[in-house]
Every structure is written in C-alpha cells, then in structure tokens.
Amino acid sequence: MRSTERSTNVKTTGTGLDRREFLATGTRAGMAGAVLMAGHRMGARAQSGAGRGGGSELHYLPATVMASMIRRREVSAREAVDACIRRIEAVNPKLNALVMACYDRARAEARMADERQARGERLGALHGVPMSLKDSIDSEGVVTTGCTLGRKGFVPGKDATVTARLRAAGAILVGKTNTPEFTMGSFTDNLVYGRTNNPYDLTRIPGGSSGGSGAIVAAGGVPFDLGSDTGGSIRSPCHYNGVAGIKPTNCRVPRTGHIVDLHGIFNRRTQIGPLARTVSDVDLVLRIIMGSDDVDTHVTDVPLGGTADVKLKGLRVAFYTDTEGYHQPRPETVAMVKRVLGGLEGEVASITESAPPAIPEGIAIMQKARAAGGGSHIQRTAKRWGTETLYPTVQARVTGKTSTAAEFTHLLEEQDRIRQEQARWFRDYDVIVCPTQAYGAPLHGAPNPGSSSYRTIYNLNGWPAGVVRAGTSPEGMPMGIQVIGHPWREDVVFAVMAAIESMTGGWKAPAI
C-alpha cells in the first residue's frame, strides 16, 4: 500500500542561539529561524489551518513557527497539543509509530502552559510545543521500555537529561515512539510493540533504530522527536521518511537516562539528536539539549556558533558517492547528489570529489571491535532489565565468540590510526556531502545490504552528520542527503543543510 505525497512547502532555517538563551529567554529566542527565512514562506495549505481554533494543518507547522504563534496568542498550547493528538490518532493505527501515549497529561500540561502565559510568566523557546521521544529515552511517569520484554510496563521515576531540558524549555510530551529492542536494528520491530511502517508506503520500512521517530514526524504527528544514533540510527529514518535530523559530534549531548548503555570505549559512539521536518527545528532542539549535565562524563561543553553566521561562500566542499565499489549506490542516488552539488556550485568556495580514507577498513574494524566480546554487553543489558527472550536479530548478535586482549587492543589501535588518517584528510575541506543510503526504503523483509555503509564511519570518527531530504526514489520514496562537518561545527552542517532544503524543498507531506 503506497501513499503519494502532497506538498505543504513549510520551510525555515537555523536560529544561531545557544541553549542557555533558549531556556532563559524563550520570548527573545522567538522566531529567529523564521526571521532568517529570507523569502521562505509557508505554503498556503499550512497557513490555512493555522489560525484560531487549530485548523486541520496546524499539526504540520514547524516547532519554531508553532512556538511563535503560541507566544503571539494566535494559537493556544492546548490547541497545538489537540491538533497533534488528532493527527496521531488518525495516522498511527496504520504506522504503529507512537507506542505509548500520555494524552491526558499532555492536555493538562498544555492547559497549565496557557495559564502561565496568561499570568505573564517567562516562556521557554518551545513553550506549548508537542513532542515525542524514542522509547529508549526515559520520561518520568510515562512507560519507557526500550522495547525489551524485561522493561514492559516500566515507568521511570526521573526524566533523562534531554527530556528534562526540553520540558524546561516548554515542550510537552505526547508519547513515546517505537524502536528495535535495545535500539539494535536497521528496521523497527520488537517483541513488545511490533512493527512500524513507513508513512509514504506502508509496505516499506521506516528505518531504524529511530524508526518510530522518523515515521511520526514525517506524518505530521509531532513537530519533532528525539532519537539516538550509534551507527546511523537517526540518519537512516531521516533518509527513509524524508525528514531532517542530526547525529551531533560525539560527546556533544548527554546520554544520561538513555537506557541502552554500551559502556566503556563504545559508549561515546552513541549520540542523542533531534529529528524534525525542518532544519531550523533540528538546529533549535540541538541547542537546547546539548552540553554537560555533570553526570555523563564523556560530554564536553564546547560552544556552538550561530548558523546564520556561517558564510557558504567560504566553504570547501568534498563529496563522494562511492569508494572503490564499496557503497554501490543506485543511479538515482548518484543523480540526487549531482543535482545538489549543481545547486551549490557558485554558492560555495569549491567542490571536490574526494572521500575520507579507509572507509571500508574502518567500518570492518569497528564491527570487529564491537563483536569482540561475543555479545556479552547484550547479555548484561538483558540481565539488568530482566529480559529472558530477545528479538531474533538481537539474539543473533550474542555469538559467544570472544577476542583475546591482544586482538582487541590491536583493533583499538587500528581504529585510532584510521581516525587520525581521516582527520588529516579533512584539513583540506570544511564539509562533506554524500548519500545517506544507497537506495530508498526497502520492503518489509527485503534484504537491506550495506545498510549503514555511508553512516557508521561518522560514529567512529565522531564528526557531526546531518540529513535532509533532497530527492525521491523511482518507487516514490523519500531520499536524504548527508552533510558532515568538523567536530563541534554543527553550525556549518546546518547552514549547508538549510541551503539544500531551500533548493530541494525538503520534507513533503505523505498522503496518509
């Protein structure tokens, strides 16, 4: 069953404000992203339903626009929440993307948000804006299972750091989204909630592991969601569902309250990041959730520059579509990259075909290092949560075959060598543009070869990597392009993503 698209043409760009400004001065943060639009106007369809009363298209508004309208009292927080809940109720029976709802609490929080505004209290940057969260991210008082049987029905007593920061900024949680067990998988299915479908074609996958996140955002259920990414788990759903998102620089965002902990040297590869329909919303949300919480000891406080301050004219762009036949992209994927580069030509300083060295080697070594314990980390995690039966693809990772200390040490040394080689190569460029995936979303149950070949290397080297929709497959499925920057330069990534979004139109609504 395939859904065709209809365009609402809703676009914005980055904000350039830091997290403290957002949390402390939401009114001042206002609609910086919308102001930076420079001619990117919302489509008539989206505007037609956005007035008082919460019309039929209110759920499609970006978070930045919705927050601005709430501050101006053009829409109430209650209307915004109700509009998103109605949309979720309309589409979720087909998608199975939102797997735990907290609608009563959300409506109560929206009512209180409207009352605070009426009293003239200071408003956060996301005041009254609905959101959802991947079911691996703790939310106080709302069931959070990690989609493993041992946590079925588990209610956390405390918010994850990122959850708390978003709520402090005024966002209102409406529910939790589906993920593979322990976030391990390139498609979204588990023994707790079952399978999630792609809103553009219900017979196809939404990707993983943040598949529920990508599907519900693309379908207009919420303006944004938080996912997590260890090997492409934010970027894959962005690609397959046609939304924007980012894996931040490793150690940018605290994982405190993310229930999947790989421990030790592998834990730093996982990053939490936002998925949204516009680049400006991704930019806004990252600035709210980033920064040390004094609990996740890996996280470093590094300032993030303003996206609006990035000068495209000075950027040296490297691009690639394949590396010695390793990625094997389909023709439409290569054509998409070439179209994007054609649009960037003349807007940037230079465009050079070049790829980071040792990508296939780096991915192979990374996979060997992760498997060196024979899946013991999975067994420990399952034991911690009381899970006795694992999903088959997760169970398959428990091999019992372990490496010796000398073998493992050699793998770590090789990883460091490759990181250094790639860092030296990157000195000649400011940004990389490449595919997110070799093809559009496959059918449920179909082979998914090389599913992470374009993405996993950026978990190894830790560089920030974002995705924005830039094309459509012959099957009518969204296709995203990947933009990678130097460590801590998400501002550059966002600037290039916004330029691509402007030229291609970005997200397009599915006809579901």
Short mmCIF file of C-alpha atoms in Angstrom, two decimals:
data_model
loop_
_atom_site.label_atom_id
_atom_site.label_comp_id
_atom_site.label_asym_id
_atom_site.label_seq_id
_atom_site.Cartn_x
_atom_site.Cartn_y
_atom_site.Cartn_z
CA MET A 1 0.00 0.00 0.00
CA ARG A 2 1.65 3.22 -1.15
CA SER A 3 0.93 6.78 -0.08
CA THR A 4 1.50 9.54 -2.60
CA GLU A 5 2.81 12.92 -1.47
CA ARG A 6 1.30 16.32 -1.17
CA SER A 7 3.44 19.37 -0.54
CA THR A 8 2.80 21.91 2.20
CA ASN A 9 6.03 23.79 1.41
CA VAL A 10 6.79 24.63 5.04
CA LYS A 11 10.42 25.75 5.37
CA THR A 12 12.63 27.60 7.83
CA THR A 13 16.35 27.91 8.60
CA GLY A 14 18.65 27.96 11.63
CA THR A 15 18.48 30.12 14.73
CA GLY A 16 22.04 30.63 15.93
CA LEU A 17 21.14 30.92 19.64
CA ASP A 18 22.68 28.83 22.40
CA ARG A 19 20.87 26.60 24.89
CA ARG A 20 21.05 28.98 27.84
CA GLU A 21 19.46 31.74 25.79
CA PHE A 22 16.70 29.40 24.71
CA LEU A 23 15.94 28.17 28.21
CA ALA A 24 16.18 31.56 29.88
CA THR A 25 14.72 33.88 27.26
CA GLY A 26 12.26 31.99 25.15
CA THR A 27 10.50 35.20 24.13
CA ARG A 28 13.74 36.66 22.82
CA ALA A 29 14.58 33.41 21.06
CA GLY A 30 11.23 33.85 19.42
CA MET A 31 11.24 33.05 15.78
CA ALA A 32 14.88 33.65 14.92
CA GLY A 33 14.68 30.77 12.48
CA ALA A 34 11.64 32.23 10.77
CA VAL A 35 13.23 35.67 10.59
CA LEU A 36 16.21 34.09 8.83
CA MET A 37 13.94 32.61 6.21
CA ALA A 38 14.69 35.39 3.72
CA GLY A 39 11.80 34.63 1.47
CA HIS A 40 10.99 31.07 2.54
CA ARG A 41 7.26 31.50 3.17
CA MET A 42 4.95 28.83 4.45
CA GLY A 43 2.66 27.31 1.84
CA ALA A 44 -0.95 28.36 1.69
CA ARG A 45 -2.13 24.95 2.81
CA ALA A 46 -0.21 25.10 6.07
CA GLN A 47 -1.30 28.66 6.75
CA SER A 48 -4.95 27.98 6.03
CA GLY A 49 -5.32 25.76 9.08
CA ALA A 50 -3.09 27.61 11.50
CA GLY A 51 -5.45 30.23 12.83
CA ARG A 52 -7.52 30.35 15.99
CA GLY A 53 -9.30 27.06 16.51
CA GLY A 54 -6.43 24.82 15.49
CA GLY A 55 -7.38 24.05 11.91
CA SER A 56 -6.57 20.88 10.04
CA GLU A 57 -2.99 21.87 9.10
CA LEU A 58 -1.80 23.13 12.49
CA HIS A 59 -0.07 19.81 13.14
CA TYR A 60 2.22 20.36 10.14
CA LEU A 61 3.74 23.59 11.46
CA PRO A 62 7.43 23.57 12.40
CA ALA A 63 8.15 23.85 16.11
CA THR A 64 9.69 27.28 15.62
CA VAL A 65 6.57 28.60 13.87
CA MET A 66 4.20 26.92 16.31
CA ALA A 67 6.06 28.35 19.31
CA SER A 68 5.96 31.84 17.81
CA MET A 69 2.23 31.62 17.17
CA ILE A 70 1.61 30.43 20.73
CA ARG A 71 3.63 33.35 22.11
CA ARG A 72 1.60 35.76 19.98
CA ARG A 73 -1.61 34.08 21.21
CA GLU A 74 -2.63 33.20 17.67
CA VAL A 75 -2.86 29.57 18.81
CA SER A 76 -3.00 28.20 22.35
CA ALA A 77 -0.83 25.42 23.68
CA ARG A 78 -3.99 23.35 24.19
CA GLU A 79 -4.95 23.80 20.53
CA ALA A 80 -1.48 22.81 19.38
CA VAL A 81 -1.47 19.68 21.53
CA ASP A 82 -5.01 18.73 20.50
CA ALA A 83 -4.14 19.15 16.81
CA CYS A 84 -1.16 16.82 17.10
CA ILE A 85 -3.12 14.25 19.11
CA ARG A 86 -5.87 14.23 16.47
CA ARG A 87 -3.27 13.69 13.76
CA ILE A 88 -1.61 10.86 15.69
CA GLU A 89 -4.97 9.18 16.23
CA ALA A 90 -5.67 9.43 12.50
CA VAL A 91 -2.37 8.00 11.21
CA ASN A 92 -0.90 5.87 13.98
CA PRO A 93 -3.19 2.85 13.54
CA LYS A 94 -1.53 2.40 10.14
CA LEU A 95 2.00 3.27 11.27
CA ASN A 96 2.41 1.89 14.79
CA ALA A 97 4.98 4.65 15.30
CA LEU A 98 3.77 6.07 18.63
CA VAL A 99 3.60 3.11 21.00
CA MET A 100 2.84 4.77 24.34
CA ALA A 101 0.58 7.81 24.62
CA CYS A 102 0.26 10.26 27.52
CA TYR A 103 -2.51 12.44 26.11
CA ASP A 104 -4.26 13.30 29.38
CA ARG A 105 -1.02 14.51 30.92
CA ALA A 106 -0.16 16.43 27.74
CA ARG A 107 -3.51 18.22 27.75
CA ALA A 108 -3.12 19.07 31.43
CA GLU A 109 0.38 20.46 30.81
CA ALA A 110 -0.92 22.47 27.84
CA ARG A 111 -3.65 23.98 30.00
CA MET A 112 -1.07 24.95 32.62
CA ALA A 113 1.16 26.39 29.89
CA ASP A 114 -1.67 28.62 28.72
CA GLU A 115 -2.32 29.72 32.30
CA ARG A 116 1.36 30.62 32.81
CA GLN A 117 1.29 32.66 29.64
CA ALA A 118 -1.88 34.45 30.77
CA ARG A 119 -0.10 35.41 34.01
CA GLY A 120 2.75 36.92 32.03
CA GLU A 121 5.39 34.40 33.11
CA ARG A 122 8.58 33.97 31.12
CA LEU A 123 8.15 31.44 28.31
CA GLY A 124 10.66 28.92 27.03
CA ALA A 125 11.65 28.61 23.39
CA LEU A 126 9.37 25.58 22.94
CA HIS A 127 6.51 26.81 25.12
CA GLY A 128 3.44 24.71 24.37
CA VAL A 129 5.00 22.74 21.50
CA PRO A 130 4.15 19.00 21.41
CA MET A 131 6.94 16.43 21.09
CA SER A 132 7.52 12.69 21.23
CA LEU A 133 10.57 10.72 22.35
CA LYS A 134 12.17 7.47 21.29
CA ASP A 135 11.22 4.72 23.72
CA SER A 136 14.84 4.33 24.81
CA ILE A 137 14.85 7.78 26.44
CA ASP A 138 13.49 7.96 29.98
CA SER A 139 10.45 10.10 30.73
CA GLU A 140 9.25 10.47 34.30
CA GLY A 141 5.81 8.98 34.81
CA VAL A 142 5.50 7.60 31.26
CA VAL A 143 6.17 3.95 30.39
CA THR A 144 9.61 3.58 28.79
CA THR A 145 10.51 0.04 27.76
CA GLY A 146 13.45 0.25 25.36
CA CYS A 147 11.19 -2.23 23.55
CA THR A 148 12.55 -5.14 25.58
CA LEU A 149 10.25 -7.55 27.41
CA GLY A 150 12.01 -7.13 30.75
CA ARG A 151 11.02 -3.45 30.89
CA LYS A 152 7.47 -3.92 29.67
CA GLY A 153 5.32 -1.56 31.72
CA PHE A 154 8.36 0.07 33.37
CA VAL A 155 7.73 3.66 34.49
CA PRO A 156 10.88 5.76 35.13
CA GLY A 157 10.96 7.92 38.22
CA LYS A 158 13.11 10.56 36.55
CA ASP A 159 13.47 12.24 33.18
CA ALA A 160 16.53 11.70 31.03
CA THR A 161 18.65 14.85 30.91
CA VAL A 162 17.49 15.65 27.38
CA THR A 163 13.85 15.10 28.35
CA ALA A 164 14.19 17.44 31.32
CA ARG A 165 15.84 20.13 29.20
CA LEU A 166 13.12 20.05 26.56
CA ARG A 167 10.37 20.19 29.18
CA ALA A 168 12.16 23.10 30.88
CA ALA A 169 12.06 24.87 27.51
CA GLY A 170 8.28 24.37 27.44
CA ALA A 171 7.87 21.31 25.20
CA ILE A 172 5.00 18.95 26.01
CA LEU A 173 5.43 15.18 25.71
CA VAL A 174 2.54 13.39 23.97
CA GLY A 175 4.07 9.91 23.77
CA LYS A 176 6.94 7.51 23.08
CA THR A 177 7.99 6.15 19.69
CA ASN A 178 8.93 2.67 18.56
CA THR A 179 12.45 1.29 18.20
CA PRO A 180 14.09 -2.12 17.81
CA GLU A 181 14.97 -3.85 21.08
CA PHE A 182 17.86 -2.04 22.78
CA THR A 183 17.91 0.25 19.67
CA MET A 184 19.69 -2.52 17.75
CA GLY A 185 18.44 -2.73 14.18
CA SER A 186 18.12 -1.08 10.78
CA PHE A 187 14.36 -1.69 10.75
CA THR A 188 11.85 -1.15 13.56
CA ASP A 189 10.22 -4.24 15.06
CA ASN A 190 10.29 -5.83 18.51
CA LEU A 191 8.53 -8.30 20.81
CA VAL A 192 6.83 -5.58 22.88
CA TYR A 193 5.09 -3.37 20.33
CA GLY A 194 5.63 -4.99 16.94
CA ARG A 195 6.45 -3.45 13.57
CA THR A 196 6.43 0.19 12.44
CA ASN A 197 5.55 1.13 8.85
CA ASN A 198 6.74 3.91 6.57
CA PRO A 199 4.12 6.68 6.09
CA TYR A 200 4.94 7.01 2.38
CA ASP A 201 4.35 3.29 1.73
CA LEU A 202 3.08 1.06 4.50
CA THR A 203 4.72 -1.99 2.92
CA ARG A 204 8.18 -0.47 3.45
CA ILE A 205 10.43 0.04 6.46
CA PRO A 206 10.87 3.38 8.25
CA GLY A 207 14.48 2.51 9.05
CA GLY A 208 15.97 2.09 12.47
CA SER A 209 16.61 2.34 15.13
CA SER A 210 14.70 5.62 15.48
CA GLY A 211 12.09 4.36 13.01
CA GLY A 212 9.07 5.35 15.07
CA SER A 213 10.56 8.82 15.48
CA GLY A 214 11.03 9.34 11.75
CA ALA A 215 7.62 7.94 10.83
CA ILE A 216 5.54 10.02 13.25
CA VAL A 217 7.42 13.25 12.48
CA ALA A 218 7.07 12.73 8.72
CA ALA A 219 3.35 12.04 9.09
CA GLY A 220 2.77 15.29 10.99
CA GLY A 221 2.08 13.73 14.38
CA VAL A 222 4.57 15.97 16.20
CA PRO A 223 6.93 18.74 15.08
CA PHE A 224 9.98 16.90 16.42
CA ASP A 225 11.22 13.81 18.22
CA LEU A 226 14.50 12.75 19.82
CA GLY A 227 16.33 9.68 18.54
CA SER A 228 19.70 8.11 19.22
CA ASP A 229 22.46 7.14 16.80
CA THR A 230 25.23 4.56 17.29
CA GLY A 231 25.67 3.56 13.65
CA GLY A 232 23.17 5.65 11.73
CA SER A 233 20.01 5.26 13.81
CA ILE A 234 18.91 8.89 13.44
CA ARG A 235 20.11 9.34 9.89
CA SER A 236 18.58 6.17 8.45
CA PRO A 237 15.00 7.09 9.50
CA CYS A 238 15.57 10.66 8.28
CA HIS A 239 16.51 9.28 4.86
CA TYR A 240 13.69 6.74 4.64
CA ASN A 241 11.00 9.13 5.95
CA GLY A 242 12.14 12.35 4.29
CA VAL A 243 12.77 14.39 7.43
CA ALA A 244 15.78 16.30 8.76
CA GLY A 245 17.98 15.27 11.65
CA ILE A 246 21.49 15.16 13.01
CA LYS A 247 23.90 12.90 14.81
CA PRO A 248 25.79 15.54 16.77
CA THR A 249 29.52 15.49 17.39
CA ASN A 250 30.37 12.58 19.67
CA CYS A 251 30.19 13.79 23.29
CA ARG A 252 28.03 16.84 22.46
CA VAL A 253 24.78 15.64 24.12
CA PRO A 254 24.47 13.77 27.45
CA ARG A 255 23.11 10.21 27.34
CA THR A 256 22.01 10.23 30.99
CA GLY A 257 18.66 8.45 31.04
CA HIS A 258 19.16 6.69 27.72
CA ILE A 259 18.52 3.12 28.77
CA VAL A 260 20.92 1.49 26.31
CA ASP A 261 24.46 1.86 27.63
CA LEU A 262 27.22 0.13 25.67
CA HIS A 263 29.68 1.06 28.44
CA GLY A 264 33.34 1.97 28.21
CA ILE A 265 35.00 2.94 24.96
CA PHE A 266 31.96 2.18 22.79
CA ASN A 267 29.51 4.37 24.70
CA ARG A 268 30.86 7.61 23.22
CA ARG A 269 29.75 6.48 19.75
CA THR A 270 26.11 6.89 20.71
CA GLN A 271 24.61 10.35 20.43
CA ILE A 272 21.09 11.62 21.05
CA GLY A 273 19.78 14.05 18.48
CA PRO A 274 16.61 15.56 17.03
CA LEU A 275 14.50 14.59 14.03
CA ALA A 276 12.16 17.23 12.60
CA ARG A 277 10.57 18.35 9.35
CA THR A 278 12.76 21.43 9.01
CA VAL A 279 16.45 22.12 9.51
CA SER A 280 15.65 25.12 11.72
CA ASP A 281 13.80 22.88 14.17
CA VAL A 282 16.71 20.44 14.32
CA ASP A 283 19.04 23.39 14.97
CA LEU A 284 16.80 24.77 17.72
CA VAL A 285 16.34 21.48 19.56
CA LEU A 286 20.04 20.56 19.48
CA ARG A 287 20.95 23.85 21.16
CA ILE A 288 18.50 23.08 23.96
CA ILE A 289 19.66 19.53 24.69
CA MET A 290 23.43 19.88 24.27
CA GLY A 291 26.02 20.47 26.97
CA SER A 292 27.34 18.75 30.08
CA ASP A 293 25.00 17.59 32.83
CA ASP A 294 27.86 16.66 35.20
CA VAL A 295 26.72 13.02 35.07
CA ASP A 296 27.66 11.82 31.59
CA THR A 297 31.40 12.21 31.96
CA HIS A 298 32.05 11.92 28.23
CA VAL A 299 30.20 15.14 27.39
CA THR A 300 32.20 18.28 26.75
CA ASP A 301 30.93 21.86 26.83
CA VAL A 302 32.00 23.32 23.50
CA PRO A 303 30.17 26.43 22.24
CA LEU A 304 28.15 26.12 19.05
CA GLY A 305 28.36 29.05 16.67
CA GLY A 306 25.38 30.72 15.08
CA THR A 307 24.18 29.08 11.88
CA ALA A 308 23.35 32.47 10.39
CA ASP A 309 26.99 33.50 10.79
CA VAL A 310 28.27 30.72 8.51
CA LYS A 311 29.37 32.05 5.11
CA LEU A 312 28.68 29.48 2.41
CA LYS A 313 30.97 31.34 0.00
CA GLY A 314 33.99 30.34 2.07
CA LEU A 315 33.24 26.62 2.33
CA ARG A 316 35.36 23.94 0.67
CA VAL A 317 33.08 21.00 -0.10
CA ALA A 318 34.22 17.40 -0.58
CA PHE A 319 31.77 14.89 -2.00
CA TYR A 320 31.62 11.22 -2.87
CA THR A 321 29.02 8.71 -3.98
CA ASP A 322 31.14 5.56 -3.81
CA THR A 323 34.57 4.39 -2.67
CA GLU A 324 36.06 1.73 -4.92
CA GLY A 325 32.70 -0.02 -5.36
CA TYR A 326 32.11 -0.43 -1.62
CA HIS A 327 28.85 1.54 -1.33
CA GLN A 328 27.25 0.56 -4.66
CA PRO A 329 24.73 3.41 -4.88
CA ARG A 330 21.81 3.19 -7.26
CA PRO A 331 21.71 5.61 -10.21
CA GLU A 332 19.01 7.76 -8.62
CA THR A 333 21.21 8.23 -5.55
CA VAL A 334 24.16 9.41 -7.63
CA ALA A 335 21.87 11.68 -9.63
CA MET A 336 20.48 13.22 -6.42
CA VAL A 337 23.97 14.07 -5.18
CA LYS A 338 24.90 15.62 -8.52
CA ARG A 339 21.74 17.76 -8.53
CA VAL A 340 22.52 19.04 -5.05
CA LEU A 341 26.12 19.83 -5.99
CA GLY A 342 24.89 21.63 -9.08
CA GLY A 343 22.77 23.82 -6.84
CA LEU A 344 25.68 24.51 -4.51
CA GLU A 345 28.05 25.38 -7.34
CA GLY A 346 28.76 29.08 -7.22
CA GLU A 347 27.39 29.30 -3.68
CA VAL A 348 30.48 27.72 -2.06
CA ALA A 349 34.21 28.22 -2.49
CA SER A 350 34.97 24.86 -4.10
CA ILE A 351 33.55 21.39 -4.76
CA THR A 352 35.96 18.45 -4.98
CA GLU A 353 35.28 14.76 -5.43
CA SER A 354 37.13 13.12 -2.55
CA ALA A 355 36.23 10.72 0.26
CA PRO A 356 37.74 10.15 3.70
CA PRO A 357 40.37 7.40 3.50
CA ALA A 358 39.85 3.84 4.74
CA ILE A 359 36.06 3.87 5.00
CA PRO A 360 35.57 0.14 4.30
CA GLU A 361 38.51 -0.74 6.53
CA GLY A 362 37.27 1.49 9.32
CA ILE A 363 33.77 0.02 9.28
CA ALA A 364 35.13 -3.53 9.27
CA ILE A 365 37.41 -2.83 12.22
CA MET A 366 34.61 -1.07 14.10
CA GLN A 367 32.32 -4.07 13.62
CA LYS A 368 35.01 -6.49 14.77
CA ALA A 369 35.74 -4.41 17.86
CA ARG A 370 32.06 -4.22 18.76
CA ALA A 371 31.71 -8.01 18.38
CA ALA A 372 34.91 -8.77 20.30
CA GLY A 373 33.01 -9.56 23.48
CA GLY A 374 30.78 -12.10 21.77
CA GLY A 375 27.64 -10.13 22.62
CA SER A 376 28.34 -10.08 26.35
CA HIS A 377 27.18 -6.44 26.56
CA ILE A 378 23.79 -7.54 25.21
CA GLN A 379 23.60 -10.31 27.78
CA ARG A 380 24.48 -7.88 30.58
CA THR A 381 21.87 -5.38 29.44
CA ALA A 382 19.20 -8.07 29.12
CA LYS A 383 20.03 -9.38 32.59
CA ARG A 384 19.89 -5.89 34.07
CA TRP A 385 16.33 -5.42 32.81
CA GLY A 386 15.17 -8.99 33.36
CA THR A 387 14.73 -9.86 29.68
CA GLU A 388 14.84 -13.60 29.05
CA THR A 389 13.72 -13.69 25.41
CA LEU A 390 15.42 -11.39 22.90
CA TYR A 391 14.23 -10.38 19.45
CA PRO A 392 15.82 -12.79 16.91
CA THR A 393 18.15 -10.27 15.27
CA VAL A 394 19.35 -9.09 18.68
CA GLN A 395 19.84 -12.66 19.88
CA ALA A 396 21.91 -13.36 16.75
CA ARG A 397 24.49 -10.84 17.98
CA VAL A 398 25.18 -13.00 21.02
CA THR A 399 27.76 -15.32 19.48
CA GLY A 400 29.89 -16.19 22.49
CA LYS A 401 32.97 -15.83 20.29
CA THR A 402 35.39 -13.52 22.06
CA SER A 403 38.68 -11.94 21.05
CA THR A 404 41.85 -12.10 23.09
CA ALA A 405 43.07 -9.00 24.88
CA ALA A 406 45.89 -8.67 22.35
CA GLU A 407 43.48 -8.93 19.40
CA PHE A 408 41.14 -6.38 20.92
CA THR A 409 43.97 -3.97 21.68
CA HIS A 410 45.12 -4.22 18.07
CA LEU A 411 41.60 -3.36 16.85
CA LEU A 412 41.53 -0.26 19.05
CA GLU A 413 44.93 0.82 17.78
CA GLU A 414 43.72 0.39 14.20
CA GLN A 415 40.62 2.47 14.94
CA ASP A 416 42.81 5.28 16.26
CA ARG A 417 45.04 5.08 13.19
CA ILE A 418 42.06 5.43 10.87
CA ARG A 419 40.65 8.35 12.86
CA GLN A 420 43.99 10.14 12.52
CA GLU A 421 44.22 9.45 8.78
CA GLN A 422 40.72 10.79 8.25
CA ALA A 423 41.36 13.87 10.39
CA ARG A 424 44.45 14.70 8.32
CA TRP A 425 42.46 14.29 5.10
CA PHE A 426 39.69 16.58 6.40
CA ARG A 427 42.10 19.50 6.87
CA ASP A 428 41.63 20.37 3.20
CA TYR A 429 37.84 20.67 3.43
CA ASP A 430 35.13 22.26 5.55
CA VAL A 431 32.21 19.97 4.84
CA ILE A 432 31.39 16.64 3.18
CA VAL A 433 28.31 15.90 1.09
CA CYS A 434 27.43 12.26 0.35
CA PRO A 435 24.45 9.89 0.27
CA THR A 436 22.80 8.69 3.44
CA GLN A 437 21.95 5.34 1.91
CA ALA A 438 22.47 3.66 -1.46
CA TYR A 439 18.71 3.33 -2.08
CA GLY A 440 15.26 4.30 -0.83
CA ALA A 441 13.29 2.41 1.80
CA PRO A 442 13.14 -1.35 1.07
CA LEU A 443 10.07 -3.51 1.54
CA HIS A 444 9.49 -5.16 4.90
CA GLY A 445 11.51 -8.35 4.99
CA ALA A 446 13.61 -7.50 1.94
CA PRO A 447 17.41 -7.63 2.07
CA ASN A 448 18.99 -4.43 3.35
CA PRO A 449 22.59 -4.72 2.06
CA GLY A 450 25.20 -2.23 3.17
CA SER A 451 22.53 -0.54 5.24
CA SER A 452 24.95 1.62 7.23
CA SER A 453 27.94 1.93 4.90
CA TYR A 454 27.62 5.71 4.41
CA ARG A 455 26.84 6.46 8.05
CA THR A 456 28.73 4.27 10.53
CA ILE A 457 32.15 5.73 9.78
CA TYR A 458 30.98 9.05 11.27
CA ASN A 459 30.20 7.32 14.56
CA LEU A 460 33.76 6.00 14.53
CA ASN A 461 35.43 9.36 13.88
CA GLY A 462 32.80 11.30 15.82
CA TRP A 463 32.09 14.00 13.22
CA PRO A 464 28.64 15.65 13.19
CA ALA A 465 26.46 14.29 10.40
CA GLY A 466 23.07 15.63 9.37
CA VAL A 467 20.47 14.53 6.84
CA VAL A 468 17.89 16.50 4.87
CA ARG A 469 15.55 15.31 2.14
CA ALA A 470 16.90 16.01 -1.33
CA GLY A 471 15.16 13.60 -3.69
CA THR A 472 12.67 10.84 -4.41
CA SER A 473 13.33 7.25 -5.46
CA PRO A 474 11.69 5.68 -8.55
CA GLU A 475 9.34 3.93 -6.09
CA GLY A 476 8.18 7.30 -4.78
CA MET A 477 10.12 7.09 -1.52
CA PRO A 478 11.99 9.98 0.11
CA MET A 479 15.77 10.16 -0.21
CA GLY A 480 18.00 12.19 2.08
CA ILE A 481 21.47 13.57 1.54
CA GLN A 482 24.10 13.53 4.28
CA VAL A 483 26.15 16.58 5.31
CA ILE A 484 29.19 16.10 7.57
CA GLY A 485 31.25 18.76 9.33
CA HIS A 486 34.32 19.07 11.52
CA PRO A 487 33.92 18.21 15.21
CA TRP A 488 31.80 20.81 17.06
CA ARG A 489 30.83 22.55 13.78
CA GLU A 490 27.18 21.62 13.61
CA ASP A 491 26.60 25.25 12.63
CA VAL A 492 28.35 24.59 9.30
CA VAL A 493 26.37 21.38 8.84
CA PHE A 494 23.11 23.22 9.48
CA ALA A 495 24.00 26.03 7.09
CA VAL A 496 24.64 23.61 4.23
CA MET A 497 21.56 21.54 5.12
CA ALA A 498 19.43 24.69 5.07
CA ALA A 499 20.79 25.66 1.66
CA ILE A 500 19.93 22.19 0.33
CA GLU A 501 16.50 22.35 1.95
CA SER A 502 15.88 25.68 0.25
CA MET A 503 16.84 24.37 -3.20
CA THR A 504 15.04 21.00 -2.99
CA GLY A 505 12.01 21.83 -0.85
CA GLY A 506 12.96 19.41 1.93
CA TRP A 507 10.17 17.45 3.60
CA LYS A 508 6.95 16.73 1.69
CA ALA A 509 3.80 15.50 3.39
CA PRO A 510 2.78 11.87 2.82
CA ALA A 511 -0.81 11.30 1.72
CA ILE A 512 -1.63 9.01 4.62
#
